PDB file of C-alpha atoms in Angstrom:
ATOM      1  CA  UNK A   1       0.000   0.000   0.000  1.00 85.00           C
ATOM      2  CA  UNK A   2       0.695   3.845  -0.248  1.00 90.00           C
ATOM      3  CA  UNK A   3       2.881   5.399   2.743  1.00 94.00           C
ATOM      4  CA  UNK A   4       4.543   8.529   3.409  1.00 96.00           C
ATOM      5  CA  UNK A   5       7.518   9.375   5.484  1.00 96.00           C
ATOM      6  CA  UNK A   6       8.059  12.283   7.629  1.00 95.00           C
ATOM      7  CA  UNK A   7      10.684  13.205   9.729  1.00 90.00           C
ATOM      8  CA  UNK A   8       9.703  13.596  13.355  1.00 86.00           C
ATOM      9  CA  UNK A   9       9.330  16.318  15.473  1.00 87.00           C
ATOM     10  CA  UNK A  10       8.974  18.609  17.019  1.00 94.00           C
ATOM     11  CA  UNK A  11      11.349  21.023  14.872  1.00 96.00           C
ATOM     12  CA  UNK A  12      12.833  24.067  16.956  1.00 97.00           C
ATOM     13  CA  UNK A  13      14.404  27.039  14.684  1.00 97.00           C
ATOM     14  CA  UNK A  14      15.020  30.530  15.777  1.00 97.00           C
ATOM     15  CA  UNK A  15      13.874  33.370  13.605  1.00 97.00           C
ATOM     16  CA  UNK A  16      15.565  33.440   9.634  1.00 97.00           C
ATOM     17  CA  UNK A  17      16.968  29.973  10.170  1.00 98.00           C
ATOM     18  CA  UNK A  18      16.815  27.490   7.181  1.00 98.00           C
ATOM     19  CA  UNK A  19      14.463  25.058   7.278  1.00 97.00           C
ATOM     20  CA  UNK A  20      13.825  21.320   6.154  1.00 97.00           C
ATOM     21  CA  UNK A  21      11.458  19.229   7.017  1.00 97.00           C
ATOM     22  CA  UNK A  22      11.861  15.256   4.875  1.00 97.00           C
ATOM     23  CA  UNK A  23       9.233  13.604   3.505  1.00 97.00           C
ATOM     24  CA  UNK A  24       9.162  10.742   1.622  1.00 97.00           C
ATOM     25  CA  UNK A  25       6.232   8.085  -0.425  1.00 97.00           C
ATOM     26  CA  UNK A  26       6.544   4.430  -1.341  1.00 95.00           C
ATOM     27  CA  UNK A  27       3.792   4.300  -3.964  1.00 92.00           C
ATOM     28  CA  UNK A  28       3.090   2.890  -7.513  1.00 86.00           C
ATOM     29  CA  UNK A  29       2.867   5.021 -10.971  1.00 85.00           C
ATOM     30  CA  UNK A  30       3.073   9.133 -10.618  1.00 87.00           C
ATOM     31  CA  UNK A  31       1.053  10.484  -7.401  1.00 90.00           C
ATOM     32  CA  UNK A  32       0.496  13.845  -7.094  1.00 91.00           C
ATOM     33  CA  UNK A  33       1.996  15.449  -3.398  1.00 94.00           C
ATOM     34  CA  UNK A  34       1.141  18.058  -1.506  1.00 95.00           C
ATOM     35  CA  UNK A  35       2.474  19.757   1.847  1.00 97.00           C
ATOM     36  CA  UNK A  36      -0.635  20.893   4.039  1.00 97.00           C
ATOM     37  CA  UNK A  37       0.063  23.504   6.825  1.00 97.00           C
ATOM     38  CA  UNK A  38      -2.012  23.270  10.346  1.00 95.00           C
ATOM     39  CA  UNK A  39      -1.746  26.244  12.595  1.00 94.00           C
ATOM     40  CA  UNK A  40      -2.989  26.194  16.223  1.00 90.00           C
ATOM     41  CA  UNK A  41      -6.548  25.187  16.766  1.00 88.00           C
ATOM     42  CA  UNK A  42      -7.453  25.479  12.833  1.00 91.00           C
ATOM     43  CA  UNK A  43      -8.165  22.691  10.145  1.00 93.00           C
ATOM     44  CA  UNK A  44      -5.618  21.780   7.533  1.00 95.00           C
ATOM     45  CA  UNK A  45      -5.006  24.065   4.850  1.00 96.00           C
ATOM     46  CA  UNK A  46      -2.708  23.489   1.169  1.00 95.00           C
ATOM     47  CA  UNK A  47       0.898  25.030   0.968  1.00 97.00           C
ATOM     48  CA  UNK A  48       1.805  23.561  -1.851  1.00 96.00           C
ATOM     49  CA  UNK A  49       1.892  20.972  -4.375  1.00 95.00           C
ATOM     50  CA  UNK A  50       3.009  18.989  -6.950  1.00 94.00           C
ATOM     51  CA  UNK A  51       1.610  16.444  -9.588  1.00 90.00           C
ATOM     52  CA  UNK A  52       4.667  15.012 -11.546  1.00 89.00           C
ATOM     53  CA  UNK A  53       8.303  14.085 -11.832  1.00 92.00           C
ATOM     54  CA  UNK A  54      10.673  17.618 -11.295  1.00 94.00           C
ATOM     55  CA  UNK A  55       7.783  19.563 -10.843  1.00 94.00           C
ATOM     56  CA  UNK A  56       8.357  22.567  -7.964  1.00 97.00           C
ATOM     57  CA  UNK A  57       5.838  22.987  -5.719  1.00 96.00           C
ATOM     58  CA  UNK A  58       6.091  26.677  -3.999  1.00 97.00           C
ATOM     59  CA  UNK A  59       3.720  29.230  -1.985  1.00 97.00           C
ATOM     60  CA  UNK A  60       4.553  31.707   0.745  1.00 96.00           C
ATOM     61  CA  UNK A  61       8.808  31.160   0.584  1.00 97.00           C
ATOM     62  CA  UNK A  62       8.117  27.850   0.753  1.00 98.00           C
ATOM     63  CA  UNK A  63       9.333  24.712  -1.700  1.00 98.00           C
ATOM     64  CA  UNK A  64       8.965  21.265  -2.411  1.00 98.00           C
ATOM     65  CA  UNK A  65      10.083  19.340  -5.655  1.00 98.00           C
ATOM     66  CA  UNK A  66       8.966  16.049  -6.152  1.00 96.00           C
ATOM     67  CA  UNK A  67      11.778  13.471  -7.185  1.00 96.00           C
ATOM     68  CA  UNK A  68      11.252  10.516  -8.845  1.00 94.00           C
ATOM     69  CA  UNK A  69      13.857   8.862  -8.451  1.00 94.00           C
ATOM     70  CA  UNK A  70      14.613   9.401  -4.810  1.00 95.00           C
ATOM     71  CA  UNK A  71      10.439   9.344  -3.910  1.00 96.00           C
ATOM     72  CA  UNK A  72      10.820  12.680  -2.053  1.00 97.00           C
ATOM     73  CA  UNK A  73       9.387  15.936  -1.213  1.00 98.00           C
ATOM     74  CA  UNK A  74      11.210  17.837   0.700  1.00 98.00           C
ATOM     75  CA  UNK A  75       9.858  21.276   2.034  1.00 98.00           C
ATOM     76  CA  UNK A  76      12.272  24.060   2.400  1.00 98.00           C
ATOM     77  CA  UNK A  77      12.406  27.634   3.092  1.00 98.00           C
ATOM     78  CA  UNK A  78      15.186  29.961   3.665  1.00 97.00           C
ATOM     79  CA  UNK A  79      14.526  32.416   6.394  1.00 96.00           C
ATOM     80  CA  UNK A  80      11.690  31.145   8.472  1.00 97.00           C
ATOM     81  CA  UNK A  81       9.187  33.684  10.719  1.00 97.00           C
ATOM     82  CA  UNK A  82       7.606  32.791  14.106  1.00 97.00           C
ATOM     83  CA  UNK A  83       4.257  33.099  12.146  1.00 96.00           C
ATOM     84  CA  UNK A  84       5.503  29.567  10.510  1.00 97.00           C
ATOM     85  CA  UNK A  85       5.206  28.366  13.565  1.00 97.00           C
ATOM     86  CA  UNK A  86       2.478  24.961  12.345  1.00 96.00           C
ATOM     87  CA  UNK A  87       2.195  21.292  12.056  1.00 96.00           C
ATOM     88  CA  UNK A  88       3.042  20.285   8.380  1.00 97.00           C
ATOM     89  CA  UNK A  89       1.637  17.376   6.717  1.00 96.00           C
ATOM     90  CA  UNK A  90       3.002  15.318   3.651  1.00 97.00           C
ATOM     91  CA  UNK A  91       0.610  13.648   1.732  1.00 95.00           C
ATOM     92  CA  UNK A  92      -0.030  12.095  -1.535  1.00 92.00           C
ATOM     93  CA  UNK A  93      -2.929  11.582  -3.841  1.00 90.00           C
ATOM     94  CA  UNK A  94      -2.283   8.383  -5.837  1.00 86.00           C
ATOM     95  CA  UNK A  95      -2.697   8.260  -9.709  1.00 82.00           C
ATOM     96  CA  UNK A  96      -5.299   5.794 -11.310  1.00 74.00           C
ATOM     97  CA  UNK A  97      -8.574   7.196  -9.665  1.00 69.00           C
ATOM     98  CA  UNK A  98      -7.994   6.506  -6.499  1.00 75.00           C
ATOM     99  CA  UNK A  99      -9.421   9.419  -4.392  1.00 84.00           C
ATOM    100  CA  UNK A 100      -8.054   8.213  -1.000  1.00 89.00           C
ATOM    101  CA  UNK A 101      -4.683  10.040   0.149  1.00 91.00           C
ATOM    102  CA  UNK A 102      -2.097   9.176   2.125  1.00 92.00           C
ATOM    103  CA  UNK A 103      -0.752  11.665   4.907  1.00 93.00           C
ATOM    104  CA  UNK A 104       2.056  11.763   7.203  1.00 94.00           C
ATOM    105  CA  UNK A 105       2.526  11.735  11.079  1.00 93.00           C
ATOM    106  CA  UNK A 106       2.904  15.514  10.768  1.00 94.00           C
ATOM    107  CA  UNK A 107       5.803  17.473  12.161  1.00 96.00           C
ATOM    108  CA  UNK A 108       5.349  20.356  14.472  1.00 95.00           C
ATOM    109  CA  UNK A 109       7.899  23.230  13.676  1.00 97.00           C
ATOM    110  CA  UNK A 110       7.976  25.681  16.497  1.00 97.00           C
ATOM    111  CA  UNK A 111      10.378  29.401  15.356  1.00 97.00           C
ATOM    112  CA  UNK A 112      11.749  31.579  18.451  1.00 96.00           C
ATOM    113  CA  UNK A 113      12.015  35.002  18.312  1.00 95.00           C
TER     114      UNK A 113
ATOM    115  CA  UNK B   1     -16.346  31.686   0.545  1.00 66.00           C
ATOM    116  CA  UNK B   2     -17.465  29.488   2.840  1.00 76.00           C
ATOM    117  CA  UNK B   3     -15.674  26.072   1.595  1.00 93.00           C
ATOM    118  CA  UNK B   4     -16.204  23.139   3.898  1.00 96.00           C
ATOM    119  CA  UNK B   5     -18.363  23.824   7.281  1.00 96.00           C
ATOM    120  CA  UNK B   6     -18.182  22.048  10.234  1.00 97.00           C
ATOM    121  CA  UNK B   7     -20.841  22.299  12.825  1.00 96.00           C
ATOM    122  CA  UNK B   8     -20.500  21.902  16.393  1.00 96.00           C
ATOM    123  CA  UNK B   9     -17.114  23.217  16.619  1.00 96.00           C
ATOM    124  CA  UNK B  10     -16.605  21.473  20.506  1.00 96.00           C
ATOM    125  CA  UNK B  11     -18.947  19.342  22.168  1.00 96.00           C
ATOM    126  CA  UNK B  12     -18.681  16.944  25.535  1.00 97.00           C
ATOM    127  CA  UNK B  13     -20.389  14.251  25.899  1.00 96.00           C
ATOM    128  CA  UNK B  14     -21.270  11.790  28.436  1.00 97.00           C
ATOM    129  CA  UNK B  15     -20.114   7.856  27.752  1.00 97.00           C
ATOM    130  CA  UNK B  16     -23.058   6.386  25.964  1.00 96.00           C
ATOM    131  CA  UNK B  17     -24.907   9.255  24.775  1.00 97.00           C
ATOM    132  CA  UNK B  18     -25.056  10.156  20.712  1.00 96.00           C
ATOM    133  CA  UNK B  19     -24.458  12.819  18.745  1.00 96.00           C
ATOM    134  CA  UNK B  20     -24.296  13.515  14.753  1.00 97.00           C
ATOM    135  CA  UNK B  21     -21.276  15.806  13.526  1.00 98.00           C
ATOM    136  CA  UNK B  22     -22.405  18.286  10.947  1.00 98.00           C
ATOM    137  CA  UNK B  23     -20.008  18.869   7.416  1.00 98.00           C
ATOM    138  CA  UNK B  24     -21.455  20.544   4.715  1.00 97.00           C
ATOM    139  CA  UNK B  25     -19.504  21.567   1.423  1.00 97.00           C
ATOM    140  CA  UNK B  26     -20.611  24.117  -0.975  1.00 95.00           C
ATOM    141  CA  UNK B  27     -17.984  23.535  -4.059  1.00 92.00           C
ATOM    142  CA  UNK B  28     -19.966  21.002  -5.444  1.00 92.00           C
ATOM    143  CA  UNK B  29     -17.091  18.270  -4.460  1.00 92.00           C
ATOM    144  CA  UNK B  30     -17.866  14.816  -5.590  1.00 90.00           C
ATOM    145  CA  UNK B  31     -15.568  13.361  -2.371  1.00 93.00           C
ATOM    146  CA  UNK B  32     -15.751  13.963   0.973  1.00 96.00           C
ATOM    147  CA  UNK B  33     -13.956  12.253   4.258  1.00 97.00           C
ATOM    148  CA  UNK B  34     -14.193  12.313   7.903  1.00 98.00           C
ATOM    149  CA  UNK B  35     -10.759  12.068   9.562  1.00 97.00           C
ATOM    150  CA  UNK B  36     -10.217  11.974  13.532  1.00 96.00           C
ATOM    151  CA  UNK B  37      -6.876  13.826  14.804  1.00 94.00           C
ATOM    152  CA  UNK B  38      -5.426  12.112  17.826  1.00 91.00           C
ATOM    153  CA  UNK B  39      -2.206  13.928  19.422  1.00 82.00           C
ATOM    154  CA  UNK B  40       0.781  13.294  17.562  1.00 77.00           C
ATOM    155  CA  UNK B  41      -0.716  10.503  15.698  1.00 80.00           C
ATOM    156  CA  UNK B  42      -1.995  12.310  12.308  1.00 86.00           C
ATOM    157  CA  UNK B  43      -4.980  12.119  10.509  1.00 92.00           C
ATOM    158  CA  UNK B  44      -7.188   8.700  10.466  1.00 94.00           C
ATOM    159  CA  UNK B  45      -9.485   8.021   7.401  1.00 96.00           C
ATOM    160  CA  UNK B  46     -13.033   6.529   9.093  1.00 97.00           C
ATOM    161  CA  UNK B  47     -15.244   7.223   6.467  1.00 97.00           C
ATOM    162  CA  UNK B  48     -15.608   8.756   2.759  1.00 96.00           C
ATOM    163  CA  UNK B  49     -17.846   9.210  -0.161  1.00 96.00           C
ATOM    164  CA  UNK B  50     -17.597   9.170  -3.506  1.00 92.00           C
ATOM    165  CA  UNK B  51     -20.689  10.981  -4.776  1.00 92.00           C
ATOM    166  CA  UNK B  52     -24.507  10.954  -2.599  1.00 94.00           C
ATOM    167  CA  UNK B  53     -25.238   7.518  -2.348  1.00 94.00           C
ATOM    168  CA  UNK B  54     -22.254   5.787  -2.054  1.00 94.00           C
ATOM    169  CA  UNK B  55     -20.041   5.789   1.476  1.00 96.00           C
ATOM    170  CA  UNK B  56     -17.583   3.157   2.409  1.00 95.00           C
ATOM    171  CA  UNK B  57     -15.163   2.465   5.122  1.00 96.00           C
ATOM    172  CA  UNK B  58     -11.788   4.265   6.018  1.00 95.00           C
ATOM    173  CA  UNK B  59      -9.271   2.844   8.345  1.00 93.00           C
ATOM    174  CA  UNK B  60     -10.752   3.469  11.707  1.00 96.00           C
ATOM    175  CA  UNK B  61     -14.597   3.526  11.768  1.00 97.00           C
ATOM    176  CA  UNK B  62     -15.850   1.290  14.332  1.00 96.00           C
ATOM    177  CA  UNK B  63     -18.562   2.933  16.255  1.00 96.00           C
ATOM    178  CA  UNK B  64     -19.275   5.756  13.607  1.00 97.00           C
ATOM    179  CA  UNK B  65     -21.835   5.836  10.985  1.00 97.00           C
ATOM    180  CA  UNK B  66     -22.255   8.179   7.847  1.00 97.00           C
ATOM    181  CA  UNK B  67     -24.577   9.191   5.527  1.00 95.00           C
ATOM    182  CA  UNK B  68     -24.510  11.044   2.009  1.00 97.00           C
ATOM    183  CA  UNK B  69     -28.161  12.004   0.675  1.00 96.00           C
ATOM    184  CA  UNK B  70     -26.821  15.211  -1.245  1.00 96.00           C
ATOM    185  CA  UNK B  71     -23.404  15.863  -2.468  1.00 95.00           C
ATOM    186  CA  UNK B  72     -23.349  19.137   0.144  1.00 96.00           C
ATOM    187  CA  UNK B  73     -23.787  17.131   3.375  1.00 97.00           C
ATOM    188  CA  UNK B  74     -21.847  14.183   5.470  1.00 98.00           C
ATOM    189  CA  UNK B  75     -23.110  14.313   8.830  1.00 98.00           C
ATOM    190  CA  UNK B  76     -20.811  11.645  10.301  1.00 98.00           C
ATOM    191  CA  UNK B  77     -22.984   9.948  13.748  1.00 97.00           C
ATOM    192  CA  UNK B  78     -21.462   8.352  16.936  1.00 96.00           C
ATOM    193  CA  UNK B  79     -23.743   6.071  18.489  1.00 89.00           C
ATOM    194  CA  UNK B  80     -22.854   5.216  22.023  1.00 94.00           C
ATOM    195  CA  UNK B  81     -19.909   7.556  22.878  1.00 95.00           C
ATOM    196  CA  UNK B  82     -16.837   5.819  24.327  1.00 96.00           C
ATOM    197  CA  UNK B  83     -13.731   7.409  25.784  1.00 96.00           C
ATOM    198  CA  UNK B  84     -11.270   6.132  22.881  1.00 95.00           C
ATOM    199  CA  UNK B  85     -13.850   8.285  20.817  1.00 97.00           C
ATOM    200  CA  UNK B  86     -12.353  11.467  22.244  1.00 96.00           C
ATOM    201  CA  UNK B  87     -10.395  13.422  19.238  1.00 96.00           C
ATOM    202  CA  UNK B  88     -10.443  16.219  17.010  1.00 96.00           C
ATOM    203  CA  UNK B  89     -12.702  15.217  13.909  1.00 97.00           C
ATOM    204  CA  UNK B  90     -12.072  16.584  10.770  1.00 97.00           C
ATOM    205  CA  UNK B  91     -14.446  17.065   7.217  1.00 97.00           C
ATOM    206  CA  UNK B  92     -12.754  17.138   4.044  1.00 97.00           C
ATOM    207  CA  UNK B  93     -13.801  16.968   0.334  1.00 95.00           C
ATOM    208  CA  UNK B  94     -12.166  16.735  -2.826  1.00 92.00           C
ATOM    209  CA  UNK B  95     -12.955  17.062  -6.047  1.00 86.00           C
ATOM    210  CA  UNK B  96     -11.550  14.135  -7.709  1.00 78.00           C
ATOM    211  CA  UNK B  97     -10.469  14.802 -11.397  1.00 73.00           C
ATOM    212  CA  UNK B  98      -8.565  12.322 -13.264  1.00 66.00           C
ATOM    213  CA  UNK B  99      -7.140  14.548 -15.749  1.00 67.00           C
ATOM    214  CA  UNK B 100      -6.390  17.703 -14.008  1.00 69.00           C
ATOM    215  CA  UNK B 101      -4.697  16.404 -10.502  1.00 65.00           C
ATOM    216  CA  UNK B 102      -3.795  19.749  -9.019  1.00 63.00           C
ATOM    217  CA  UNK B 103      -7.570  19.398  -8.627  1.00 66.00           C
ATOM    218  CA  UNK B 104      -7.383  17.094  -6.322  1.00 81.00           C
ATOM    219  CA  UNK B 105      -6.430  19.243  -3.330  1.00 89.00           C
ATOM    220  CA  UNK B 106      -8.175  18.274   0.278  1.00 92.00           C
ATOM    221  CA  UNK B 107     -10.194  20.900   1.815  1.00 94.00           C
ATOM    222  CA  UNK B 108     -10.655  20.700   5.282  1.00 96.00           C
ATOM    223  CA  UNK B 109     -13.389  22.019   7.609  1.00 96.00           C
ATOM    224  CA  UNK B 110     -12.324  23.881  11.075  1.00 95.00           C
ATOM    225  CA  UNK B 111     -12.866  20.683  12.875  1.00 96.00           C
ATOM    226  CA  UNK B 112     -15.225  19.761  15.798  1.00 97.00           C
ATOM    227  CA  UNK B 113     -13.517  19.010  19.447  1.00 96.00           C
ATOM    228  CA  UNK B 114     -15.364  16.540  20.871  1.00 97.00           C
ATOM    229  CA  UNK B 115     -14.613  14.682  24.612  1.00 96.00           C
ATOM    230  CA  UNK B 116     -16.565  11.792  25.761  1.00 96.00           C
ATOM    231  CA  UNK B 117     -16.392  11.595  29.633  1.00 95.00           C
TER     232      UNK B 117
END
């Protein structure tokens, strides 16, 4: 079946600090993959996506390319804010009609002043 | 735009009462899921539907019921409340497009906060 990989957390980065947070799918043909955000107390909402091989995800600093040939998405952003302070899920969307996705644990990323 | 609204948004009930969860969707979404939250654990699939009509079974959804009579609503219903039932629920819906997959983007409700004591 369809799984996704996320480093654990929680993440701890003081303000303009790089950021990575791992993700990665075991799945068969092209899904399409997508990092949600979740801030405090509020349903999940898309950052970004990506539906095939090379394609670069990006939204709000933040980017993810998806790699074939490693099965990643890694989400990156250069200079992270306290407001980016969240719980970010990996997920994917399989290809072949399947409707069903797959998401991560999650991992919390807290940013200090 | 509303999107995807979920109605109570906390509620605590006693161990063996029942309650129905509200989610209504007004993008015309032919899919739609009901996830519980658990601390740390992610998201758990316990029921979906593919179109009004048609529901079937997610990974977790002993001692939950659904229902899809229009493709806005999926009031999700917990019979006898237990305190394993205690979670953050979640209502999503999709659109489901074979050919254009950026489509396919989950929309989530607010959630409901529900404790069974």
């Amino acid at each position: 079946g369809n799984s996704v990989t996320q480093m654990e957390g929680p993440v701890t980065l003081s303000e303009e600090a790089f950021l990575t947070i791992n993700c990665t799918y075991t799945a068969t043909g092209y899904p399409s993959l997508f990092w949600y955000v979740q801030y405090p107390g509020e349903g999940l909402q898309l950052l970004l996506k990506a539906t095939k091989a090379d394609d670069k995800g990006s939204n709000k600093g933040f980017e993810a390319t998806y790699r074939k040939e490693t099965t990643s998405f890694h989400l990156e952003k250069g200079s992270v804010q306290v407001s980016d302070s969240a719980v970010y899920f990996c997920a994917l969307s399989p290809s072949g009609g399947s409707y069903i996705p797959t998401f991560g644990r999650g991992t919390s990323l807290i940013v200090h002043p | 735009n509303a999107g995807v609204t979920q109605t109570p948004k906390f509620r605590i009930l006693k161990i063996g009462q029942s309650m129905t969860l509200q989610c209504a969707q007004d993008m015309n979404h032919n899919y739609m899921y009901w996830y519980r939250q658990d601390p740390g654990m992610g998201l758990k699939l316990i029921y979906y539907s593919v179109g009004a009509g048609i529901t079937d079974k997610g990974e977790v959804p002993n001692g939950y019921n659904v229902s899809r009579s229009t493709t806005e609503d999926f009031p999700l219903r917990l019979e006898l409340a237990a305190p394993s039932q205690t979670s953050v629920y979640f209502c999503a819906s999709t659109q489901g497009d074979r050919v254009t997959l950026a489509k396919n983007i989950q929309y989530f409700g607010a959630g409901t906060r529900l404790s069974v004591l």
